[in-house]
Short mmCIF file of C-alpha atoms and ligand atoms in Angstrom, two decimals:
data_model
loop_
_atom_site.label_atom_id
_atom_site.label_comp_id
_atom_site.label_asym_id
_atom_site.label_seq_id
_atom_site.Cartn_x
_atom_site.Cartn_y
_atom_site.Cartn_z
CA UNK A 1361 9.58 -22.09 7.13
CA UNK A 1362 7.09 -24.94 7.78
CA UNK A 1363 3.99 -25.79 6.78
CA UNK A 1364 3.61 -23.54 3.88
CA UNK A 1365 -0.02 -24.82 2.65
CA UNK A 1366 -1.27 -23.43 5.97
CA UNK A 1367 0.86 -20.10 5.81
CA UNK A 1368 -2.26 -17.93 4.39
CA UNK A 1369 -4.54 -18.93 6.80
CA UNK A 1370 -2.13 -18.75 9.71
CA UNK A 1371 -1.18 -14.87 8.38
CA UNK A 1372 -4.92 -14.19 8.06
CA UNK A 1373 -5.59 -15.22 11.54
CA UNK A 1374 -2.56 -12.88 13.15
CA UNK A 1375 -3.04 -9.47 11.00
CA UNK A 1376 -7.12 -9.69 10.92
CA UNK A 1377 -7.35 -8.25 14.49
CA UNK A 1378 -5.02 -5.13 13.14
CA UNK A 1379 -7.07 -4.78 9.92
CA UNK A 1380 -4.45 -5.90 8.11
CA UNK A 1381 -4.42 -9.16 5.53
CA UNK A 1382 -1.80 -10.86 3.20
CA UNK A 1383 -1.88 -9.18 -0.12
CA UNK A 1384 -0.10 -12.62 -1.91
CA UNK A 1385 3.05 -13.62 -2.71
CA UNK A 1386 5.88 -12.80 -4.82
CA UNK A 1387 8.05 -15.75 -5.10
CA UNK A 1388 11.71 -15.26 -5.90
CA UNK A 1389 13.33 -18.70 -5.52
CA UNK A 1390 17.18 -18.52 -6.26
CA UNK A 1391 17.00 -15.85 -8.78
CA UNK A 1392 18.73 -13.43 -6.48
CA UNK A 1393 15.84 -11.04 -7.09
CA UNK A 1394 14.39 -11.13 -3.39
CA UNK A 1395 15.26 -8.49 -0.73
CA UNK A 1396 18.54 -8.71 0.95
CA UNK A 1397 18.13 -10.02 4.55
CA UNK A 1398 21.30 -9.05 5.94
CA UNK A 1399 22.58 -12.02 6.28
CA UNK A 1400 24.56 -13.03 2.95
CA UNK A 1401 21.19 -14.68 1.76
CA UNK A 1402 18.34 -13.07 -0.25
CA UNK A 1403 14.29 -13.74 0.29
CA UNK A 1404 12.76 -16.88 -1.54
CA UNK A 1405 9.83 -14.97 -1.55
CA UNK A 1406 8.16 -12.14 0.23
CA UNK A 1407 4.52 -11.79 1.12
CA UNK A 1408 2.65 -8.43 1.49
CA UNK A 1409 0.94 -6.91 4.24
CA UNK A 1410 -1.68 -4.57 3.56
CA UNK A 1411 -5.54 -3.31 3.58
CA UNK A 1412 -8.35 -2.83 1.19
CA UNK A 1413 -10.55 -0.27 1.84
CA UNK A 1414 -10.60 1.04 5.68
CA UNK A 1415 -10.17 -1.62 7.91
CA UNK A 1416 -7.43 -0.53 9.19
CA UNK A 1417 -7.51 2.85 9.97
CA UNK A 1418 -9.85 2.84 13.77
CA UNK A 1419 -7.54 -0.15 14.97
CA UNK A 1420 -4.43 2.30 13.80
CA UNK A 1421 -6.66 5.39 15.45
CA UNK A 1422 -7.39 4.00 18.66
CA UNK A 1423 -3.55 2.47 19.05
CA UNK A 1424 -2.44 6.43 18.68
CA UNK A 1425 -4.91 7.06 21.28
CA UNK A 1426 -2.83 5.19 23.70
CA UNK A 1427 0.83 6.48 22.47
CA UNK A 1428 1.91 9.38 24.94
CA UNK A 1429 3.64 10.95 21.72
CA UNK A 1430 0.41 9.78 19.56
CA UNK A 1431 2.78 7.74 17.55
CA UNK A 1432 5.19 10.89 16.36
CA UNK A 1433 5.54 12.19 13.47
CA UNK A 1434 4.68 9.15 11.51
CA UNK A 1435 2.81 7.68 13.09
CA UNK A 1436 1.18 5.16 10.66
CA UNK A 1437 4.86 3.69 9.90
CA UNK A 1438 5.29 3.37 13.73
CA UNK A 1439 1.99 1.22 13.96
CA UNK A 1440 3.12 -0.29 11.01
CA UNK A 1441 6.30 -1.38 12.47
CA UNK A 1442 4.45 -1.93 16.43
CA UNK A 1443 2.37 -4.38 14.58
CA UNK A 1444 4.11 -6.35 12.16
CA UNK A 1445 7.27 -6.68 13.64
CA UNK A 1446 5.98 -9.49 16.02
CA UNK A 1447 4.22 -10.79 13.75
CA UNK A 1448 7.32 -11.31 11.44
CA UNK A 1449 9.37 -12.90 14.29
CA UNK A 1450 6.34 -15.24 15.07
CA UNK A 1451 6.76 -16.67 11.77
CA UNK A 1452 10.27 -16.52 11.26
CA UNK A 1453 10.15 -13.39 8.57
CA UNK A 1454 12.05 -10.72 7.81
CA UNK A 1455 9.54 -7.57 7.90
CA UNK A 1456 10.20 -4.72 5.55
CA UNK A 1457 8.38 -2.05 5.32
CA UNK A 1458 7.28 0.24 2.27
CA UNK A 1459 8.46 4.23 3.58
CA UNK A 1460 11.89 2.80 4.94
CA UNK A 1461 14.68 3.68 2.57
CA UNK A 1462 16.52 1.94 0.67
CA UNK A 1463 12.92 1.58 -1.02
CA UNK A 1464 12.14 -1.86 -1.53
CA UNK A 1465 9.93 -2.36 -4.90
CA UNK A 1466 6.79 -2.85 -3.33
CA UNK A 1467 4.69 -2.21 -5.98
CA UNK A 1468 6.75 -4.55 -8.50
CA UNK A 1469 6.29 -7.34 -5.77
CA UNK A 1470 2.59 -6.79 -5.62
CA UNK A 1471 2.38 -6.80 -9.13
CA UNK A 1472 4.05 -10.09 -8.93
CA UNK A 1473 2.16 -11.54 -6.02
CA UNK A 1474 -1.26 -10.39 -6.62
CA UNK A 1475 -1.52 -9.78 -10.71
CA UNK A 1476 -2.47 -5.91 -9.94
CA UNK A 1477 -1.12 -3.72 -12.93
CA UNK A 1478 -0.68 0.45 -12.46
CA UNK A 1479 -3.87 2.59 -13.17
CA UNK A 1480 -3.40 5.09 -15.17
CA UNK A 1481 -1.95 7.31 -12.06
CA UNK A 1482 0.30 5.37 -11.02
CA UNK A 1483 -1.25 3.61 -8.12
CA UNK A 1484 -1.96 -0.36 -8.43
CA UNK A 1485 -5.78 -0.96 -9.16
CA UNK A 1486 -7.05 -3.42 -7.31
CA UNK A 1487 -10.17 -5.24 -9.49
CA UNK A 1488 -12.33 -5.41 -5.69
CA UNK A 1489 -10.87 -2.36 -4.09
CA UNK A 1490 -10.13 0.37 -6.94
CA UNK A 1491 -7.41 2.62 -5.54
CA UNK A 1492 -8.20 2.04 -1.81
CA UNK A 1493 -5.84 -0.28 -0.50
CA UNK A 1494 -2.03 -0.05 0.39
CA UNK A 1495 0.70 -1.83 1.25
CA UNK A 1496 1.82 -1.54 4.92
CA UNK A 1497 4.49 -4.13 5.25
CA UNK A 1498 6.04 -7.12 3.06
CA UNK A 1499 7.26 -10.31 5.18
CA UNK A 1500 10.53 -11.73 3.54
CA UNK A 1501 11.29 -15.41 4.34
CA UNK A 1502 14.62 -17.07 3.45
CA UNK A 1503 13.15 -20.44 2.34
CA UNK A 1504 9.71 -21.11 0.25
CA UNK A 1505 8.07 -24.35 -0.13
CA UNK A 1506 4.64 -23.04 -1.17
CA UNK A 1507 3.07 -22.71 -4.59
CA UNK A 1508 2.58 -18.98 -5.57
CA UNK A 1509 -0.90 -20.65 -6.86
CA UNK A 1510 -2.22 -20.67 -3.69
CA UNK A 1511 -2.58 -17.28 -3.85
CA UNK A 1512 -5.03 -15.21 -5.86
CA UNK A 1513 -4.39 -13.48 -9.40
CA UNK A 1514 -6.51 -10.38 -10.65
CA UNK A 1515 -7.94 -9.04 -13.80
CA UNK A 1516 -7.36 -5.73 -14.90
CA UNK A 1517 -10.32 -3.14 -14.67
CA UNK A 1518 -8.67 -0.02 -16.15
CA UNK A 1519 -8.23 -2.46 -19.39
CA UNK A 1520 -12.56 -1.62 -19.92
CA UNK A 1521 -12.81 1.75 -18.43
CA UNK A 1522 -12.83 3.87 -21.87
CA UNK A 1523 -13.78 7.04 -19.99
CA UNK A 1524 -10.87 7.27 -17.57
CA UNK A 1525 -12.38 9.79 -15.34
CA UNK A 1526 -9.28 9.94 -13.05
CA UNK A 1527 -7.20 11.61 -15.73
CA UNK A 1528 -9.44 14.11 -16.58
CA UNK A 1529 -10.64 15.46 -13.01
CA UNK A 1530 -8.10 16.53 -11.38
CA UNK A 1531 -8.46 20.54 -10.59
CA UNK A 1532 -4.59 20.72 -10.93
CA UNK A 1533 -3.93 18.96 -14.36
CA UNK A 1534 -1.24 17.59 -12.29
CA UNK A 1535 -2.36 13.59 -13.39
CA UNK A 1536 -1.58 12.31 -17.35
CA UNK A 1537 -0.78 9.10 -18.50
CA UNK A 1538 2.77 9.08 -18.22
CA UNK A 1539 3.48 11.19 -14.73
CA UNK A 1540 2.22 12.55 -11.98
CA UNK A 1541 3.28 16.12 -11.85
CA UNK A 1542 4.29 16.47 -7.46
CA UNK A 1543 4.76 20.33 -7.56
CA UNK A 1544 1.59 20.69 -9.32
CA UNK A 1545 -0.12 18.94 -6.82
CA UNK A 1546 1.42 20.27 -4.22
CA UNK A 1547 0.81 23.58 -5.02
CA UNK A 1548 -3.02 23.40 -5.65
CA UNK A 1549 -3.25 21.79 -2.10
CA UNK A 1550 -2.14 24.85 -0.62
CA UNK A 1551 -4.68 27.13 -2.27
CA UNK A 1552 -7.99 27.22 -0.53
CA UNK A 1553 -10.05 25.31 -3.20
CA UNK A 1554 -7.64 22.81 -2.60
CA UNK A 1555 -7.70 23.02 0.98
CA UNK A 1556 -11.69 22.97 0.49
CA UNK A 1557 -11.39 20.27 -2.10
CA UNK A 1558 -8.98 17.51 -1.84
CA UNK A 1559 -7.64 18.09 1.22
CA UNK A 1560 -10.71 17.87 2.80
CA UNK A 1561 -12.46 14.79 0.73
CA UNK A 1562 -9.35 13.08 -0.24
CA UNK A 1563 -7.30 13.43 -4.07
CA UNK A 1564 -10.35 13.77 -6.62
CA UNK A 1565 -8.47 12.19 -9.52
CA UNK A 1566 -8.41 8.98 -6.98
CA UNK A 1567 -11.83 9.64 -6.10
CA UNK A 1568 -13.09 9.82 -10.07
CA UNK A 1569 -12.45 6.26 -10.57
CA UNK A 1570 -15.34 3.98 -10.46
CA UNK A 1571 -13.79 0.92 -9.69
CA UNK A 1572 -14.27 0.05 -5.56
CA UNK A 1573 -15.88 3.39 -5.08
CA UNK A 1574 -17.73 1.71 -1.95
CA UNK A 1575 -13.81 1.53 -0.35
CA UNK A 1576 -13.06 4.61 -0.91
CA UNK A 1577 -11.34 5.99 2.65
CA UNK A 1578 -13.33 7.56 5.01
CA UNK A 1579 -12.72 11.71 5.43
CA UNK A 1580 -10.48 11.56 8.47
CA UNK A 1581 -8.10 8.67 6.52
CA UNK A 1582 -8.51 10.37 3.84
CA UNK A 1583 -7.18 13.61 5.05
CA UNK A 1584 -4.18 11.98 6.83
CA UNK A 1585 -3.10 10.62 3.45
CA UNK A 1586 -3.90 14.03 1.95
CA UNK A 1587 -1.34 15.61 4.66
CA UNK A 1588 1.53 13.37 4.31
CA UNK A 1589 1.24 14.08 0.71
CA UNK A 1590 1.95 17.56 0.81
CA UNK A 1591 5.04 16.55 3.12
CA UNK A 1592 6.82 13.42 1.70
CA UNK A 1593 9.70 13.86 -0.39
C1 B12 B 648 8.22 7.88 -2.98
C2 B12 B 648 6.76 7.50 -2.99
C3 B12 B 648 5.85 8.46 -3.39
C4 B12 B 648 6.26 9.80 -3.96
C5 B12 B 648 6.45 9.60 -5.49
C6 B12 B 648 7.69 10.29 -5.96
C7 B12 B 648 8.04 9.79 -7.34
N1 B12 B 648 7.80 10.63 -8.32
O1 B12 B 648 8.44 8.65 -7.51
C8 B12 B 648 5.04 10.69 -3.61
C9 B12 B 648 5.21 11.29 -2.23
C10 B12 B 648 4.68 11.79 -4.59
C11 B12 B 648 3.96 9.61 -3.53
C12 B12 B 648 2.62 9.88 -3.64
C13 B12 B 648 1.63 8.94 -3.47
N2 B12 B 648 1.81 7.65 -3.15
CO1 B12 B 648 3.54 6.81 -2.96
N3 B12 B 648 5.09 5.87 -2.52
C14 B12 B 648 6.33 6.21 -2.58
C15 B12 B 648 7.19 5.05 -2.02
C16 B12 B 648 7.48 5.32 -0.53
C17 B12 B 648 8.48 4.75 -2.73
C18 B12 B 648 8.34 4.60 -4.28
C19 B12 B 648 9.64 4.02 -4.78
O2 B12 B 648 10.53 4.75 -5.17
N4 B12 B 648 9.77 2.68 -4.74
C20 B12 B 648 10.98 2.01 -5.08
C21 B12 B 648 10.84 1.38 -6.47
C22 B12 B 648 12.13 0.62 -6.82
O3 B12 B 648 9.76 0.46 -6.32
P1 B12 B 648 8.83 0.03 -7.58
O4 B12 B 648 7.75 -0.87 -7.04
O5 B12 B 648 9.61 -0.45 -8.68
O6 B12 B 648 8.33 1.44 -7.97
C23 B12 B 648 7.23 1.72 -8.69
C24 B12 B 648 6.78 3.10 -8.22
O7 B12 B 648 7.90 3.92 -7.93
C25 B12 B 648 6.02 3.54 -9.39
N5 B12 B 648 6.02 5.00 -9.48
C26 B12 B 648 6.85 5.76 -10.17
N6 B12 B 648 6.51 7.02 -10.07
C27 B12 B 648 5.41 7.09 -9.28
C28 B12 B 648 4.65 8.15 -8.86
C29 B12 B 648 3.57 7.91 -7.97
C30 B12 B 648 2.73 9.03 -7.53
C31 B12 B 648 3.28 6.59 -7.54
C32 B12 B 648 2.16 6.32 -6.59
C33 B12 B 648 4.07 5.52 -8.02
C34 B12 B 648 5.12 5.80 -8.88
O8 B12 B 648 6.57 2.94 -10.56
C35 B12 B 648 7.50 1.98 -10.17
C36 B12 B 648 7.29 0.81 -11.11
O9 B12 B 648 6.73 -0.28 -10.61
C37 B12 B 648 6.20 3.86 -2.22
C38 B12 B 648 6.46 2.66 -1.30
C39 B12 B 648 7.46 1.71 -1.94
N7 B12 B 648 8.42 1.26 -1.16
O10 B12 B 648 7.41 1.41 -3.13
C40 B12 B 648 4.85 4.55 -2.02
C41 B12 B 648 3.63 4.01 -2.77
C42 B12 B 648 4.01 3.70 -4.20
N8 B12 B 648 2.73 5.15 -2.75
C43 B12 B 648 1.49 4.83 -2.60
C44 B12 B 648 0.41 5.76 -2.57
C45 B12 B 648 -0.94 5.17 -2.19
C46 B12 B 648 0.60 7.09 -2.85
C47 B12 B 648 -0.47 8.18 -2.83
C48 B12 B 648 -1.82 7.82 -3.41
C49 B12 B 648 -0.60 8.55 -1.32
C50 B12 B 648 -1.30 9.81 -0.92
N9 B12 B 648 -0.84 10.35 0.18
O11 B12 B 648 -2.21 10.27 -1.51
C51 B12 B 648 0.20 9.29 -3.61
C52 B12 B 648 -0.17 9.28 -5.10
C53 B12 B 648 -1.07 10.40 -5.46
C54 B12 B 648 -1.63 10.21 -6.84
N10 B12 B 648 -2.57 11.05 -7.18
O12 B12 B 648 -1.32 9.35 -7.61
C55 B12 B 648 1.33 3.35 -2.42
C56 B12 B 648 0.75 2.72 -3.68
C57 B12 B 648 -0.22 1.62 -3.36
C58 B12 B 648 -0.83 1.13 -4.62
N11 B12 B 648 -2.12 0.91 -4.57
O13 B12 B 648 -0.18 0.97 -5.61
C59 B12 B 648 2.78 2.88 -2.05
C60 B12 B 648 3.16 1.49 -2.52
C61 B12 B 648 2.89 3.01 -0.50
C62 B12 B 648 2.06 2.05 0.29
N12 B12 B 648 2.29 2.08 1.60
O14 B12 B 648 1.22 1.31 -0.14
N13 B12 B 648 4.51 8.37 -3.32
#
């Protein structure tokens, strides 16, 4: 890889038309803890590709638009991977990306890269954007010359929210500390206050939380996320 002081500013510059950015970087060196590549070797370091807030979702919109299959059946990860993927060979990455199994630990690498630590369900806060941002692809490069430093660490906003309105609103008790309960979930989103509730406005547990509440995903992402959830896994 060359030139790694100008790395951020180059990524900027290629994903901000997709309304995508580089979430930071999760340095490995030679601890064998980066992603194989498929080639004998594992990552130096991998940085991630994602959003806060919405900025993605009308670039992904109007891309399906222009799919004759409107991107299958998901579509998202197909953008994802339409995307990135040239973006990755541009720069001499490896692009992984977070819904392709074997799961790579995305969310341990952004808690690495970026300092983010779990709210309380389960989702990385972000101390800017709350809960509204994701994680849409990590770039994996063999060799890493750059300082991690370069890139930004958080603070913690869960650490001074004593109310913790996102485990107590959730109309399914599906949310506690220590798990999120799926089938419980799942199975108020098929009832018609949940099809009136969060499948309509987006997961009010998520929605509770105070932190970034002016990112919070418009209806129609919103719903999309809402969908997939009652299908994944
Ligand atoms: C499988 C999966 C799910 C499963 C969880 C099944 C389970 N009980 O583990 C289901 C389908 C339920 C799910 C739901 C959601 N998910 Co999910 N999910 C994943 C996925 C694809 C793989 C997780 C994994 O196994 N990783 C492999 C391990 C080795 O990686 P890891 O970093 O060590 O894993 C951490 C997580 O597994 C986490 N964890 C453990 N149990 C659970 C349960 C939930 C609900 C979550 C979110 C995390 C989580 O703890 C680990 C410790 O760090 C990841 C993407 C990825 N590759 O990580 C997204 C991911 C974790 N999900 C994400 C999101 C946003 C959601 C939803 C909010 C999406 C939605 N449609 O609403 C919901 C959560 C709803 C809620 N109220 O909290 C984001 C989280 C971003 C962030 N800010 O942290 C990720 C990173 C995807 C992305 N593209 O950004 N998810």
């Amino acid at each position: 890889m060359s030139d790694p002081d100008d790395l951020p500013g180059r990524l900027r510059a290629a994903l901000a038309p997709h309304g995508l950015a580089p979430r930071g970087v999760s340095v490995f060196g030679d601890d064998g803890q980066g992603p194989d590549l498929g080639n004998g070797l594992r990552a130096a370091a991998v940085v991630l590709v994602g959003h806060g807030g919405g900025t993605l979702w009308p670039v992904f919109r109007a891309w399906q638009e222009r799919q004759a299959d409107h991107g299958g059946s998901d579509p998202l990860d197909a953008w994802s991977k339409a995307v990135v993927a040239p973006i990755a060979a541009a720069f001499s990455a490896t692009a992984f990306f977070p819904s392709d199994p074997p799961y790579q630990p995305f969310q341990q690498w952004a808690m690495r890269a970026e300092g983010l630590r779990a709210s309380p369900l389960g989702i990385l806060i972000d101390p800017v954007y709350g809960l509204w941002h994701g994680f849409r692809a990590a770039l994996a490069f063999a060799t890493w010359e750059g300082a991690a430093s370069a890139w930004p660490q958080q603070l913690h906003p869960c650490e001074n929210c004593i109310e913790k309105p996102c485990l107590t609103r959730c109309p399914a008790d599906a949310v506690s500390i220590d798990r999120f309960d799926v089938p419980a979930c799942r199975s108020h989103l098929s009832t018609d206050a949940g099809a009136a509730g969060c499948m309509q406005s987006g997961c009010v547990a998520r929605l509770a939380c105070p932190v970034g509440a002016g990112y919070a995903y418009g209806h129609d992402q919103a719903r999309f996320h809402m969908r997939a959830l009652t299908r994944l896994i």
